[in-house]
């Protein structure tokens, strides 16, 4: 998962890393509570909360009724009045029911009240395709929330980051939305012991390179790294940047890379049109890095269609490693 | 002996339906059971991916509720919707083909278990969103009223769905506008792992009907005749233009919520207790007791159902997969819009 | 003569509250009335832009409901929230300053009428979204319960809001989790132009309490004592840890829904009929009848209120506008995040 | 409003043009119904439906309860079963309550069912700032729906177009979302009599020019035209393109313009980050028109904050004509 990880280091799955972060936070701070559907004895649809209910009880690991709008709003109200809720949507798709509370309330109330309050709320969104659950259970909706001032929106791609970013989110006085790719839950990687935070708003260079910048999000980081390995074999040295945060976006890390490589490929799973890559591309195209661009900025995003059920079709609607390899080759072809 | 009993002691279903209709109902219940078992088996053998929600144990609710419907009448269904499909006369081959992700499936392999629909038969479809079908059913009832088709819509939903805002808004609108829709809550005691006691602030979900000034009835959802009696009355009321009703069928799902369920939230005793109240066994007994079928006749229906499922699976297995190049087909009705 | 009546013939409010408290309540009712009139006047004179929703005629509901609350207790309010602010001890100058879009306003000119809040006094804020405050109130009650503060939350909402899904989900969750919250529906017969008859499938909104196994009561919302009696009991119940209640205050807004309303959906007769049931007049009569105030005392309160409003408007008018360069301040708590 | 309009032509306000379209459609087709809050005797919050209830009765001009999710879902169900509903959100912000039905149902059901059904649904979203109604009543959320395959999303900027596009939407078998800027409702302009349609998916060149392409949406088209007039006085010849449709976007008209001018400024009211301009910019930056670009692509979008109440602040958070003039000058400055 992380090319630089010595093998002796402790490995956890992404889901375990989230659980460990929640466990640490709950042990340290009584005000931290978990809310969501079937996060108690069931352990969560993706077994992320796991056994926490047995450790902290049903007063702090609260199964909500199937009421996404109400549940989210209760979390907003609780955050406004002294608690530090972590709210789990069972699938990010169901957040469509709660946009009112997330966007009209949580994101805006501090501003609307002239700074009189903060909303220290963390929400978790299991996202993405790959589970065969079809169109209503496979969306990547981070672009919606990334469009909303007042929110912070992150997409950690490794177990280490998801733990650190969840803990950073809990320290943050403002609402932080964590988009977790379902397929990552079982991926293992090095996770430091104990308490640490990973900053929100900072991208990470996962692989340094000089020929082309690949800026990827979430699970696409791993596909981009795989593509970069392949490309290295063909003499193309790709830099892979893990965006990590959609809002506020780390412009400087991306721009520095583009100034160096002169070429940019954005890779994301959300629908291509108006997806996260649109912002990355537009941000670069309006910056001083524009003058360093030697080729059009290429975006690889989700196809312009709902996610289908059939597994071959499902794979076809999101970028895969060969797609990245091919796109990068095309971009690099016309070296100036 | 049935024929010596007073009319009122004869169960409603026996009075209301012909032997052929009742036999067909039991046939459908067997088909549902065998379909679910076949699906489970195919899943275990790796022929189906994704997830699925089986309704074994709930067959009386699905079939009983649809008894008085025609193909003109609509239903909206749920993630646990296979039974509703069969009750609404679905083709089992197309259902399996959909499961197998084939081009011959109901959704051409794009939808899977959670989206099977059969508009031609009035089945507007399962839904992956809990509560998603509730306002859609109300909209179908609005169309029926405005277009004067005389059709009724049955809206199936679970106990878990009754805590969604969509439930409240839908029942309220249906009542205010007096629309021909019957809300059938299949209360199987749990929304995933969460019991109605822990999720629902009322004893019987049908008691919530008061909040919408509509009739509400709670019935034994494993008793085919009881389901039929309650739902038929509500359908008739809707057809007379008197507005919606809320029926609660108390039932139980034998299997876990989905394939990943470890049943941590309920006891083995509870499960086996409910398995002792098998709706197919009681329906079979009902038909035998009233001389409509012999025990051999029941057994023949079961065997026949097994064969239908076997054929359906074969059809599905032999069917072609969709072409990957056609993955963006059907996003829009007029294709170029997808470009 | 009041002092010869039996205890039970003395209105609840007179028994429950001291003369000072009751006088203060009437003072607040006058303040609300004068505030609204002052706001209306300022709007007409072009000093306020945007929209506003006046609660003239509903003063007994706002003030009566909050009688037993302390500053530790919370309220959530609505788009028609000025009365709730005053009832919860807001500073009138800061309210007007907000109206005028000034930096000294409750929201520093960023929020306007629909977002006035006063967290220090327990007012979590008005809300531009109908029903938006409902789950937030439940969340505040959850905090109180978990943190053991003993605080109660009153959630104000309108009859129109009772048809939002948020109503259903919020009352259900509050009941299942037995939270210290009182839902106060201010039923003024209309959600904008739509009467409860045309929008709400139940006679009394409080009857919906049954669906959540909580007490429900419908009271004359223009009768200060009746409001106080019902809400105080619900607040006490919540404080005892016995869970939520739903109270429906029947009242009426004299003015249009907002400034653009042409009153096409109701008759002049209805309006004047309700103006005949002025809650301030009856409250004044109540206090005079029970020897708590003289007629002159009442008049003095009114004059005093006029002066407070005059001063508040002057404060607001003299206050500075926000700096345009600071427009993105307070999007985030730690400023650099906005960059 | 339209520089080419002879003065003798009939003028209507934008709101009247919408009403005329609905009236024509309802007269011609019994299946067309209107649903929304206070659209009956009240005439709609912005008086768009006006007196239609008196002409068509409460059976076809239906005041819904305040139930956005339910109302929208009823419209979806009605559209699926033979009616042609036009659903009005009172403010586009309240659509946050109905995203589930719009996005998980209306947009996807045809695809999920393998093409077995269509959803001929029209939804209208009064959008944008300028009315002093603050953060929860002033949003421009077209980017959210523009991100969703299965929907079509339009932003007509003139009375003529809104009538023609509404009629085109009613002819369209798929769900069409119409974003109407509240401030446009009272703007007058030429509207042809009788029935006509304006194609969905085609941008319009509102002013031809050779130095720079300004692609604007909705009310920003008018600000861009005002800016172009000013710029003309300073010797800069701007081409102004009215995007009109967010999805499916008219790539060719935009690209042809950029190939000609070599410079692009995108102007839109929605929040800049991940707003419509991000897609316009990214689409150009990945096209062959990239090679024609002589300057970075500039975006003028809404500020990264909720819309404030104070009128001066409110103006400051959306692009104004002077901002466009200044941005264009900067872009043109470095002529190559
Ligand atoms: C809006 C929404 N929330 C949550 C889920 C996840 N989910 C799928 S089925 C289910 C339980 C539904 O319970 P119930 O309505 O009782 O139906 P049952 O499964 O018991 O048939 C849940 C929580 C979902 N699909 N949609
Ligand atoms: C979610 C939402 N829908 C619609 C509106 C527009 N709107 C504002 S107030 C109102 C009427 C509310 O009626 P009610 O709850 O009875 O309160 P009242 O105005 O009568 O005090 C409407 C429709 C809104 N602000 N929010
Ligand atoms: Mg259930
Ligand atoms: Mg009202």
Short mmCIF file of C-alpha atoms in Angstrom, two decimals, chain D residues 8-333:
data_model
loop_
_atom_site.label_atom_id
_atom_site.label_comp_id
_atom_site.label_asym_id
_atom_site.label_seq_id
_atom_site.Cartn_x
_atom_site.Cartn_y
_atom_site.Cartn_z
CA UNK D 8 -41.71 46.16 -32.17
CA UNK D 9 -41.64 42.60 -30.95
CA UNK D 10 -43.78 41.43 -28.07
CA UNK D 11 -42.12 41.64 -24.68
CA UNK D 12 -42.84 39.47 -21.66
CA UNK D 13 -41.11 39.08 -18.36
CA UNK D 14 -39.21 35.89 -17.70
CA UNK D 15 -41.89 34.81 -15.22
CA UNK D 16 -44.63 35.52 -17.75
CA UNK D 17 -42.75 33.55 -20.36
CA UNK D 18 -42.64 30.54 -18.06
CA UNK D 19 -46.31 30.91 -17.33
CA UNK D 20 -47.14 31.16 -21.01
CA UNK D 21 -45.21 27.97 -21.70
CA UNK D 22 -47.03 26.13 -18.94
CA UNK D 23 -50.35 27.49 -20.14
CA UNK D 24 -49.72 26.36 -23.71
CA UNK D 25 -48.66 22.93 -22.57
CA UNK D 26 -51.60 22.49 -20.22
CA UNK D 27 -54.07 23.58 -22.86
CA UNK D 28 -52.62 21.12 -25.35
CA UNK D 29 -52.10 18.15 -23.09
CA UNK D 30 -54.31 17.07 -20.21
CA UNK D 31 -51.52 15.05 -18.73
CA UNK D 32 -49.50 18.13 -17.86
CA UNK D 33 -49.99 19.06 -14.21
CA UNK D 34 -48.26 21.54 -11.93
CA UNK D 35 -47.20 20.65 -8.41
CA UNK D 36 -45.55 22.78 -5.76
CA UNK D 37 -45.98 24.80 -2.63
CA UNK D 38 -48.35 27.76 -2.83
CA UNK D 39 -48.59 27.66 -6.62
CA UNK D 40 -52.39 27.81 -6.53
CA UNK D 41 -54.30 30.82 -5.23
CA UNK D 42 -51.07 32.35 -3.98
CA UNK D 43 -49.68 32.18 -7.51
CA UNK D 44 -46.29 30.91 -6.41
CA UNK D 45 -43.73 32.59 -4.19
CA UNK D 46 -42.44 34.43 -7.25
CA UNK D 47 -45.81 34.67 -8.97
CA UNK D 48 -44.73 32.36 -11.75
CA UNK D 49 -47.81 30.16 -11.82
CA UNK D 50 -49.94 33.25 -11.25
CA UNK D 51 -53.57 32.69 -12.17
CA UNK D 52 -53.18 29.30 -13.81
CA UNK D 53 -55.13 27.67 -10.99
CA UNK D 54 -58.18 29.63 -12.00
CA UNK D 55 -57.91 28.40 -15.54
CA UNK D 56 -57.04 24.76 -14.85
CA UNK D 57 -58.39 24.14 -11.38
CA UNK D 58 -56.85 22.68 -8.28
CA UNK D 59 -56.75 19.22 -9.84
CA UNK D 60 -54.05 20.35 -12.26
CA UNK D 61 -52.41 23.13 -10.28
CA UNK D 62 -51.76 21.30 -7.06
CA UNK D 63 -50.61 22.96 -3.88
CA UNK D 64 -48.56 20.34 -2.09
CA UNK D 65 -48.08 20.20 1.65
CA UNK D 66 -44.64 21.43 2.72
CA UNK D 67 -43.09 18.08 1.89
CA UNK D 68 -40.33 18.48 -0.66
CA UNK D 69 -39.16 14.87 -0.61
CA UNK D 70 -42.65 13.46 -0.79
CA UNK D 71 -43.79 16.00 -3.34
CA UNK D 72 -40.85 15.35 -5.61
CA UNK D 73 -41.33 11.60 -5.24
CA UNK D 74 -45.00 11.87 -6.09
CA UNK D 75 -43.98 13.75 -9.22
CA UNK D 76 -41.52 10.98 -10.10
CA UNK D 77 -44.19 8.33 -9.62
CA UNK D 78 -46.70 10.32 -11.64
CA UNK D 79 -44.20 10.79 -14.45
CA UNK D 80 -43.52 7.05 -14.47
CA UNK D 81 -47.20 6.27 -14.92
CA UNK D 82 -48.52 8.60 -17.54
CA UNK D 83 -48.60 12.18 -16.27
CA UNK D 84 -46.25 15.02 -17.23
CA UNK D 85 -45.68 16.85 -13.98
CA UNK D 86 -43.95 20.20 -13.69
CA UNK D 87 -42.73 20.40 -10.12
CA UNK D 88 -41.79 23.75 -8.61
CA UNK D 89 -39.42 23.99 -5.68
CA UNK D 90 -40.28 27.20 -3.89
CA UNK D 91 -36.55 27.96 -3.63
CA UNK D 92 -33.87 25.75 -5.15
CA UNK D 93 -32.29 25.45 -1.70
CA UNK D 94 -35.17 23.26 -0.57
CA UNK D 95 -34.24 20.73 -3.22
CA UNK D 96 -31.63 19.63 -0.68
CA UNK D 97 -34.55 17.82 0.95
CA UNK D 98 -35.43 16.01 -2.26
CA UNK D 99 -32.05 14.97 -3.65
CA UNK D 100 -32.93 11.36 -2.91
CA UNK D 101 -35.88 11.34 -5.28
CA UNK D 102 -34.20 13.50 -7.90
CA UNK D 103 -30.86 11.73 -7.94
CA UNK D 104 -31.40 8.21 -6.68
CA UNK D 105 -34.78 7.72 -8.35
CA UNK D 106 -35.64 10.08 -11.22
CA UNK D 107 -32.14 10.20 -12.69
CA UNK D 108 -31.40 6.49 -12.40
CA UNK D 109 -34.58 4.50 -12.72
CA UNK D 110 -34.52 4.25 -16.49
CA UNK D 111 -30.96 2.96 -16.46
CA UNK D 112 -31.47 0.67 -13.48
CA UNK D 113 -34.44 -0.89 -15.22
CA UNK D 114 -32.52 -1.50 -18.41
CA UNK D 115 -34.49 1.09 -20.34
CA UNK D 116 -37.93 -0.27 -19.48
CA UNK D 117 -39.27 3.13 -18.36
CA UNK D 118 -38.78 6.85 -18.90
CA UNK D 119 -39.34 9.66 -16.42
CA UNK D 120 -40.79 12.64 -18.30
CA UNK D 121 -40.46 15.01 -15.38
CA UNK D 122 -39.78 18.73 -15.36
CA UNK D 123 -38.58 20.42 -12.20
CA UNK D 124 -38.15 24.15 -11.71
CA UNK D 125 -35.64 25.64 -9.28
CA UNK D 126 -35.79 29.36 -8.42
CA UNK D 127 -32.15 30.05 -7.68
CA UNK D 128 -29.55 32.58 -6.86
CA UNK D 129 -28.90 35.56 -4.66
CA UNK D 130 -29.97 39.16 -4.80
CA UNK D 131 -33.18 39.10 -2.80
CA UNK D 132 -31.70 39.59 0.65
CA UNK D 133 -32.99 36.23 1.76
CA UNK D 134 -29.58 35.03 2.99
CA UNK D 135 -27.76 31.74 3.04
CA UNK D 136 -30.60 29.23 2.96
CA UNK D 137 -32.57 30.94 0.20
CA UNK D 138 -29.92 32.11 -2.26
CA UNK D 139 -27.92 29.17 -3.47
CA UNK D 140 -27.07 28.19 -7.02
CA UNK D 141 -26.95 24.41 -6.90
CA UNK D 142 -27.00 23.55 -10.59
CA UNK D 143 -23.54 21.98 -10.31
CA UNK D 144 -24.89 19.26 -8.03
CA UNK D 145 -27.45 18.15 -10.58
CA UNK D 146 -25.09 18.76 -13.47
CA UNK D 147 -22.92 16.03 -11.92
CA UNK D 148 -25.72 13.47 -12.22
CA UNK D 149 -26.07 11.35 -15.37
CA UNK D 150 -29.68 10.72 -16.25
CA UNK D 151 -30.69 14.32 -15.67
CA UNK D 152 -30.65 17.21 -18.07
CA UNK D 153 -29.92 20.56 -16.47
CA UNK D 154 -30.63 23.92 -18.05
CA UNK D 155 -30.22 27.54 -17.03
CA UNK D 156 -32.14 29.72 -19.47
CA UNK D 157 -31.12 33.36 -19.30
CA UNK D 158 -33.83 35.09 -21.34
CA UNK D 159 -37.63 35.08 -21.47
CA UNK D 160 -37.50 33.68 -24.98
CA UNK D 161 -35.27 30.81 -23.96
CA UNK D 162 -37.07 29.91 -20.78
CA UNK D 163 -40.32 29.51 -22.66
CA UNK D 164 -38.71 27.49 -25.42
CA UNK D 165 -36.66 25.35 -23.08
CA UNK D 166 -39.58 24.62 -20.79
CA UNK D 167 -41.57 23.45 -23.82
CA UNK D 168 -38.58 21.41 -24.98
CA UNK D 169 -38.34 19.93 -21.49
CA UNK D 170 -41.96 18.86 -21.67
CA UNK D 171 -41.31 17.15 -24.99
CA UNK D 172 -38.27 15.41 -23.54
CA UNK D 173 -38.89 11.89 -22.27
CA UNK D 174 -36.26 12.30 -19.56
CA UNK D 175 -36.10 14.43 -16.41
CA UNK D 176 -35.17 18.04 -17.11
CA UNK D 177 -34.15 20.38 -14.30
CA UNK D 178 -34.65 24.08 -15.00
CA UNK D 179 -32.65 26.53 -12.90
CA UNK D 180 -34.29 29.95 -13.01
CA UNK D 181 -32.58 32.94 -11.48
CA UNK D 182 -35.00 34.78 -9.20
CA UNK D 183 -33.69 38.16 -10.28
CA UNK D 184 -34.49 37.31 -13.89
CA UNK D 185 -38.19 36.76 -13.19
CA UNK D 186 -38.97 40.44 -13.67
CA UNK D 187 -36.64 41.03 -16.62
CA UNK D 188 -38.46 41.65 -19.85
CA UNK D 189 -37.53 40.55 -23.31
CA UNK D 190 -38.92 39.48 -26.63
CA UNK D 191 -40.90 36.26 -26.51
CA UNK D 192 -42.33 34.80 -29.72
CA UNK D 193 -46.02 34.01 -29.64
CA UNK D 194 -47.30 30.48 -29.77
CA UNK D 195 -45.56 27.17 -29.52
CA UNK D 196 -41.87 26.73 -30.16
CA UNK D 197 -39.03 24.86 -28.52
CA UNK D 198 -35.48 25.90 -27.80
CA UNK D 199 -33.10 22.96 -27.95
CA UNK D 200 -31.63 21.57 -24.75
CA UNK D 201 -27.88 21.10 -25.04
CA UNK D 202 -27.07 24.01 -27.33
CA UNK D 203 -25.19 27.10 -26.18
CA UNK D 204 -25.93 30.48 -27.80
CA UNK D 205 -23.44 33.06 -28.93
CA UNK D 206 -24.94 36.27 -27.56
CA UNK D 207 -22.23 38.53 -28.87
CA UNK D 208 -19.58 37.64 -31.41
CA UNK D 209 -16.04 38.73 -30.68
CA UNK D 210 -12.49 37.81 -31.47
CA UNK D 211 -10.29 38.66 -28.48
CA UNK D 212 -11.66 36.57 -25.65
CA UNK D 213 -14.46 34.10 -25.01
CA UNK D 214 -16.68 34.74 -22.02
CA UNK D 215 -18.81 31.72 -21.22
CA UNK D 216 -21.51 32.69 -18.77
CA UNK D 217 -24.59 31.09 -17.27
CA UNK D 218 -27.98 32.43 -16.26
CA UNK D 219 -28.00 35.99 -14.94
CA UNK D 220 -24.25 36.24 -15.53
CA UNK D 221 -24.91 36.31 -19.27
CA UNK D 222 -26.38 39.79 -18.84
CA UNK D 223 -23.49 40.94 -16.69
CA UNK D 224 -21.09 39.53 -19.24
CA UNK D 225 -22.84 41.38 -22.05
CA UNK D 226 -22.65 44.61 -20.06
CA UNK D 227 -18.96 43.95 -19.47
CA UNK D 228 -18.44 43.25 -23.16
CA UNK D 229 -19.97 46.61 -24.06
CA UNK D 230 -17.61 48.34 -21.69
CA UNK D 231 -14.66 46.37 -22.99
CA UNK D 232 -15.56 47.26 -26.55
CA UNK D 233 -15.05 50.87 -25.55
CA UNK D 234 -11.55 49.93 -24.50
CA UNK D 235 -10.80 48.11 -27.72
CA UNK D 236 -11.36 44.58 -26.46
CA UNK D 237 -13.73 42.53 -28.55
CA UNK D 238 -15.29 39.87 -26.35
CA UNK D 239 -17.39 36.96 -27.51
CA UNK D 240 -20.16 36.17 -25.02
CA UNK D 241 -21.52 32.65 -24.94
CA UNK D 242 -24.64 31.77 -23.01
CA UNK D 243 -24.05 28.18 -21.96
CA UNK D 244 -27.78 27.56 -21.45
CA UNK D 245 -27.37 23.86 -20.68
CA UNK D 246 -25.12 22.42 -17.99
CA UNK D 247 -25.86 18.80 -18.90
CA UNK D 248 -25.42 17.78 -21.63
CA UNK D 249 -22.93 20.59 -22.17
CA UNK D 250 -22.43 22.02 -25.65
CA UNK D 251 -18.71 21.44 -25.96
CA UNK D 252 -18.46 22.34 -29.61
CA UNK D 253 -19.77 25.90 -29.41
CA UNK D 254 -17.43 26.70 -26.54
CA UNK D 255 -14.45 25.04 -28.15
CA UNK D 256 -14.98 26.75 -31.49
CA UNK D 257 -15.00 30.08 -29.72
CA UNK D 258 -11.85 29.34 -27.76
CA UNK D 259 -10.07 28.14 -30.87
CA UNK D 260 -10.87 31.51 -32.34
CA UNK D 261 -10.10 33.80 -29.40
CA UNK D 262 -7.44 31.84 -27.53
CA UNK D 263 -8.73 33.16 -24.21
CA UNK D 264 -11.47 31.99 -21.89
CA UNK D 265 -13.23 33.53 -18.92
CA UNK D 266 -16.01 31.53 -17.25
CA UNK D 267 -18.60 33.46 -15.26
CA UNK D 268 -21.13 31.81 -12.99
CA UNK D 269 -22.87 32.58 -9.74
CA UNK D 270 -22.55 29.23 -7.99
CA UNK D 271 -19.65 28.75 -5.59
CA UNK D 272 -16.46 28.86 -7.62
CA UNK D 273 -14.97 25.60 -6.37
CA UNK D 274 -16.60 22.73 -8.21
CA UNK D 275 -19.10 25.06 -9.81
CA UNK D 276 -20.16 24.96 -13.44
CA UNK D 277 -17.11 26.97 -14.54
CA UNK D 278 -14.84 24.21 -13.28
CA UNK D 279 -16.34 21.89 -15.84
CA UNK D 280 -16.21 24.43 -18.66
CA UNK D 281 -12.57 25.11 -17.91
CA UNK D 282 -11.58 21.47 -17.53
CA UNK D 283 -13.45 20.51 -20.68
CA UNK D 284 -11.50 23.11 -22.67
CA UNK D 285 -8.19 22.28 -21.02
CA UNK D 286 -8.46 18.65 -22.06
CA UNK D 287 -9.64 19.39 -25.61
CA UNK D 288 -7.69 20.18 -28.76
CA UNK D 289 -8.58 23.83 -28.11
CA UNK D 290 -5.92 23.70 -25.38
CA UNK D 291 -3.33 24.33 -28.05
CA UNK D 292 -5.05 27.57 -28.97
CA UNK D 293 -5.00 28.96 -25.43
CA UNK D 294 -2.85 32.05 -25.08
CA UNK D 295 -3.58 32.65 -21.41
CA UNK D 296 -4.71 30.82 -18.30
CA UNK D 297 -8.44 30.08 -18.13
CA UNK D 298 -10.04 32.39 -15.63
CA UNK D 299 -13.08 31.55 -13.58
CA UNK D 300 -15.27 34.08 -11.85
CA UNK D 301 -17.60 32.24 -9.54
CA UNK D 302 -19.35 32.75 -6.24
CA UNK D 303 -17.17 33.39 -3.20
CA UNK D 304 -16.23 30.53 -0.92
CA UNK D 305 -18.85 31.40 1.65
CA UNK D 306 -22.58 31.20 2.24
CA UNK D 307 -24.60 34.09 0.84
CA UNK D 308 -24.80 36.84 3.46
CA UNK D 309 -27.84 38.97 4.30
CA UNK D 310 -26.40 42.49 4.20
CA UNK D 311 -26.94 43.72 0.62
CA UNK D 312 -23.42 45.01 0.11
CA UNK D 313 -21.94 41.76 1.32
CA UNK D 314 -24.44 39.87 -0.77
CA UNK D 315 -23.28 41.68 -3.89
CA UNK D 316 -19.67 41.03 -2.97
CA UNK D 317 -20.01 37.25 -3.04
CA UNK D 318 -21.08 36.97 -6.67
CA UNK D 319 -19.34 38.24 -9.79
CA UNK D 320 -20.38 41.73 -10.88
CA UNK D 321 -19.85 43.49 -14.19
CA UNK D 322 -16.72 45.36 -13.04
CA UNK D 323 -15.22 42.05 -11.88
CA UNK D 324 -15.77 40.64 -15.35
CA UNK D 325 -14.28 43.69 -17.03
CA UNK D 326 -11.23 43.49 -14.83
CA UNK D 327 -10.78 39.75 -15.28
CA UNK D 328 -11.05 40.02 -19.05
CA UNK D 329 -8.55 42.83 -19.16
CA UNK D 330 -6.08 40.79 -17.17
CA UNK D 331 -6.54 37.82 -19.46
CA UNK D 332 -6.15 39.87 -22.58
CA UNK D 333 -3.21 41.88 -21.26
#
